Amino acid sequence: MINYDNPDEPQYAGDSLRAIDEDGNEFSLHPIDANGWSAMNVGGKTFPVMWEFFSTRVADTTTTGLGATVLYNDGHVDYVRYPGGYPASPTVAELSRRFMEQS
């Protein structure tokens, strides 16, 4: 886990932020943009990297519909209706509802 309370100034390496976790492991955090996500492309496949929060409880969702706007690693954005493919799946919606109950 990254220590957000670390009083040291952030260290940059080129365009990346150097982060160190509690165990001393170092990570390179790249800027989030279409080019950065494209660099993470695995085997030529696209995958979701970010999406709007949604839940099985409509009052918890960030949009007025049942579904989520999804950002993919290649930079394109799409709306996925619930229930549908990942991440607008029943499992993610249920986990999101449980998260809201605990917070």
PDB file of C-alpha atoms in Angstrom:
ATOM      1  CA  MET A   1       0.000   0.000   0.000  1.00  0.00           C
ATOM      2  CA  ILE A   2       1.304   3.454  -0.900  1.00  0.00           C
ATOM      3  CA  ASN A   3       1.919   5.613   2.169  1.00  0.00           C
ATOM      4  CA  TYR A   4      -0.047   8.808   1.462  1.00  0.00           C
ATOM      5  CA  ASP A   5       1.097  10.386   4.741  1.00  0.00           C
ATOM      6  CA  ASN A   6       4.752  10.339   3.687  1.00  0.00           C
ATOM      7  CA  PRO A   7       6.087  13.882   4.309  1.00  0.00           C
ATOM      8  CA  ASP A   8       8.837  13.567   1.645  1.00  0.00           C
ATOM      9  CA  GLU A   9       8.448  15.453  -1.616  1.00  0.00           C
ATOM     10  CA  PRO A  10       7.342  13.283  -4.570  1.00  0.00           C
ATOM     11  CA  GLN A  11      10.161  12.083  -6.785  1.00  0.00           C
ATOM     12  CA  TYR A  12       9.773  12.188 -10.548  1.00  0.00           C
ATOM     13  CA  ALA A  13      11.599  10.074 -13.131  1.00  0.00           C
ATOM     14  CA  GLY A  14      10.900  11.585 -16.541  1.00  0.00           C
ATOM     15  CA  ASP A  15       7.122  11.884 -16.781  1.00  0.00           C
ATOM     16  CA  SER A  16       6.437   9.283 -14.070  1.00  0.00           C
ATOM     17  CA  LEU A  17       5.949   9.657 -10.332  1.00  0.00           C
ATOM     18  CA  ARG A  18       8.152   7.397  -8.208  1.00  0.00           C
ATOM     19  CA  ALA A  19       6.132   5.886  -5.352  1.00  0.00           C
ATOM     20  CA  ILE A  20       7.422   3.731  -2.507  1.00  0.00           C
ATOM     21  CA  ASP A  21       5.125   1.502  -0.457  1.00  0.00           C
ATOM     22  CA  GLU A  22       5.360   0.661   3.254  1.00  0.00           C
ATOM     23  CA  ASP A  23       7.712  -2.263   2.528  1.00  0.00           C
ATOM     24  CA  GLY A  24      10.147  -0.139   0.496  1.00  0.00           C
ATOM     25  CA  ASN A  25       9.004  -1.474  -2.896  1.00  0.00           C
ATOM     26  CA  GLU A  26       9.273   1.123  -5.639  1.00  0.00           C
ATOM     27  CA  PHE A  27       6.590   1.728  -8.280  1.00  0.00           C
ATOM     28  CA  SER A  28       6.509   3.996 -11.305  1.00  0.00           C
ATOM     29  CA  LEU A  29       3.131   5.741 -11.670  1.00  0.00           C
ATOM     30  CA  HIS A  30       2.542   6.961 -15.232  1.00  0.00           C
ATOM     31  CA  PRO A  31       0.177   9.787 -16.239  1.00  0.00           C
ATOM     32  CA  ILE A  32      -3.358   8.679 -17.098  1.00  0.00           C
ATOM     33  CA  ASP A  33      -4.060   9.506 -20.716  1.00  0.00           C
ATOM     34  CA  ALA A  34      -4.859   7.606 -23.870  1.00  0.00           C
ATOM     35  CA  ASN A  35      -1.168   7.148 -24.706  1.00  0.00           C
ATOM     36  CA  GLY A  36      -0.295   5.952 -21.193  1.00  0.00           C
ATOM     37  CA  TRP A  37      -3.061   3.381 -21.192  1.00  0.00           C
ATOM     38  CA  SER A  38      -2.136   2.233 -24.699  1.00  0.00           C
ATOM     39  CA  ALA A  39       1.341   1.486 -23.404  1.00  0.00           C
ATOM     40  CA  MET A  40      -0.292  -0.950 -20.978  1.00  0.00           C
ATOM     41  CA  ASN A  41      -1.978  -2.839 -23.820  1.00  0.00           C
ATOM     42  CA  VAL A  42      -1.615  -6.545 -23.128  1.00  0.00           C
ATOM     43  CA  GLY A  43      -1.381  -8.784 -26.160  1.00  0.00           C
ATOM     44  CA  GLY A  44      -3.240  -6.325 -28.375  1.00  0.00           C
ATOM     45  CA  LYS A  45      -6.396  -6.627 -26.253  1.00  0.00           C
ATOM     46  CA  THR A  46      -8.436  -3.799 -24.786  1.00  0.00           C
ATOM     47  CA  PHE A  47      -9.677  -3.852 -21.221  1.00  0.00           C
ATOM     48  CA  PRO A  48     -11.491  -1.476 -18.839  1.00  0.00           C
ATOM     49  CA  VAL A  49      -9.232   0.672 -16.682  1.00  0.00           C
ATOM     50  CA  MET A  50     -11.770   3.068 -15.122  1.00  0.00           C
ATOM     51  CA  TRP A  51     -15.544   3.333 -14.879  1.00  0.00           C
ATOM     52  CA  GLU A  52     -18.271   5.319 -13.196  1.00  0.00           C
ATOM     53  CA  PHE A  53     -19.390   4.007  -9.851  1.00  0.00           C
ATOM     54  CA  PHE A  54     -22.629   2.036  -9.999  1.00  0.00           C
ATOM     55  CA  SER A  55     -24.385  -0.342  -7.654  1.00  0.00           C
ATOM     56  CA  THR A  56     -27.372  -2.651  -7.371  1.00  0.00           C
ATOM     57  CA  ARG A  57     -28.868   0.200  -5.316  1.00  0.00           C
ATOM     58  CA  VAL A  58     -29.723   2.978  -7.792  1.00  0.00           C
ATOM     59  CA  ALA A  59     -29.317   5.699  -5.122  1.00  0.00           C
ATOM     60  CA  ASP A  60     -25.584   4.871  -4.943  1.00  0.00           C
ATOM     61  CA  THR A  61     -24.883   5.242  -8.666  1.00  0.00           C
ATOM     62  CA  THR A  62     -23.196   8.260 -10.250  1.00  0.00           C
ATOM     63  CA  THR A  63     -25.453   8.342 -13.317  1.00  0.00           C
ATOM     64  CA  THR A  64     -29.205   8.304 -13.823  1.00  0.00           C
ATOM     65  CA  GLY A  65     -29.193   5.016 -15.749  1.00  0.00           C
ATOM     66  CA  LEU A  66     -28.237   1.495 -14.894  1.00  0.00           C
ATOM     67  CA  GLY A  67     -24.780   1.082 -16.295  1.00  0.00           C
ATOM     68  CA  ALA A  68     -21.431   2.822 -16.420  1.00  0.00           C
ATOM     69  CA  THR A  69     -19.320   4.910 -18.739  1.00  0.00           C
ATOM     70  CA  VAL A  70     -16.079   2.949 -19.134  1.00  0.00           C
ATOM     71  CA  LEU A  71     -12.570   4.108 -20.130  1.00  0.00           C
ATOM     72  CA  TYR A  72     -10.533   1.427 -21.913  1.00  0.00           C
ATOM     73  CA  ASN A  73      -6.751   1.051 -22.096  1.00  0.00           C
ATOM     74  CA  ASP A  74      -6.706   2.123 -25.761  1.00  0.00           C
ATOM     75  CA  GLY A  75      -8.302   5.475 -24.825  1.00  0.00           C
ATOM     76  CA  HIS A  76     -11.839   4.881 -26.118  1.00  0.00           C
ATOM     77  CA  VAL A  77     -14.876   5.403 -23.889  1.00  0.00           C
ATOM     78  CA  ASP A  78     -18.112   3.437 -24.058  1.00  0.00           C
ATOM     79  CA  TYR A  79     -21.320   3.153 -22.042  1.00  0.00           C
ATOM     80  CA  VAL A  80     -22.034  -0.410 -20.837  1.00  0.00           C
ATOM     81  CA  ARG A  81     -25.592  -1.081 -19.695  1.00  0.00           C
ATOM     82  CA  TYR A  82     -26.265  -3.139 -16.575  1.00  0.00           C
ATOM     83  CA  PRO A  83     -26.468  -6.108 -16.512  1.00  0.00           C
ATOM     84  CA  GLY A  84     -23.918  -6.555 -19.214  1.00  0.00           C
ATOM     85  CA  GLY A  85     -20.282  -7.254 -19.735  1.00  0.00           C
ATOM     86  CA  TYR A  86     -17.555  -6.401 -17.270  1.00  0.00           C
ATOM     87  CA  PRO A  87     -17.457  -4.012 -15.461  1.00  0.00           C
ATOM     88  CA  ALA A  88     -21.247  -3.500 -15.641  1.00  0.00           C
ATOM     89  CA  SER A  89     -21.803  -7.003 -14.292  1.00  0.00           C
ATOM     90  CA  PRO A  90     -23.931  -8.207 -11.370  1.00  0.00           C
ATOM     91  CA  THR A  91     -20.796  -9.150  -9.381  1.00  0.00           C
ATOM     92  CA  VAL A  92     -19.255  -5.655  -9.630  1.00  0.00           C
ATOM     93  CA  ALA A  93     -22.613  -4.011  -8.844  1.00  0.00           C
ATOM     94  CA  GLU A  94     -23.075  -6.179  -5.737  1.00  0.00           C
ATOM     95  CA  LEU A  95     -19.520  -5.515  -4.511  1.00  0.00           C
ATOM     96  CA  SER A  96     -20.099  -1.786  -5.041  1.00  0.00           C
ATOM     97  CA  ARG A  97     -23.320  -1.934  -2.999  1.00  0.00           C
ATOM     98  CA  ARG A  98     -21.488  -3.686  -0.161  1.00  0.00           C
ATOM     99  CA  PHE A  99     -18.738  -1.061  -0.313  1.00  0.00           C
ATOM    100  CA  MET A 100     -21.330   1.714   0.118  1.00  0.00           C
ATOM    101  CA  GLU A 101     -22.884  -0.099   3.104  1.00  0.00           C
ATOM    102  CA  GLN A 102     -19.508  -0.231   4.842  1.00  0.00           C
ATOM    103  CA  SER A 103     -18.502   3.380   4.229  1.00  0.00           C
TER     104      SER A 103
END
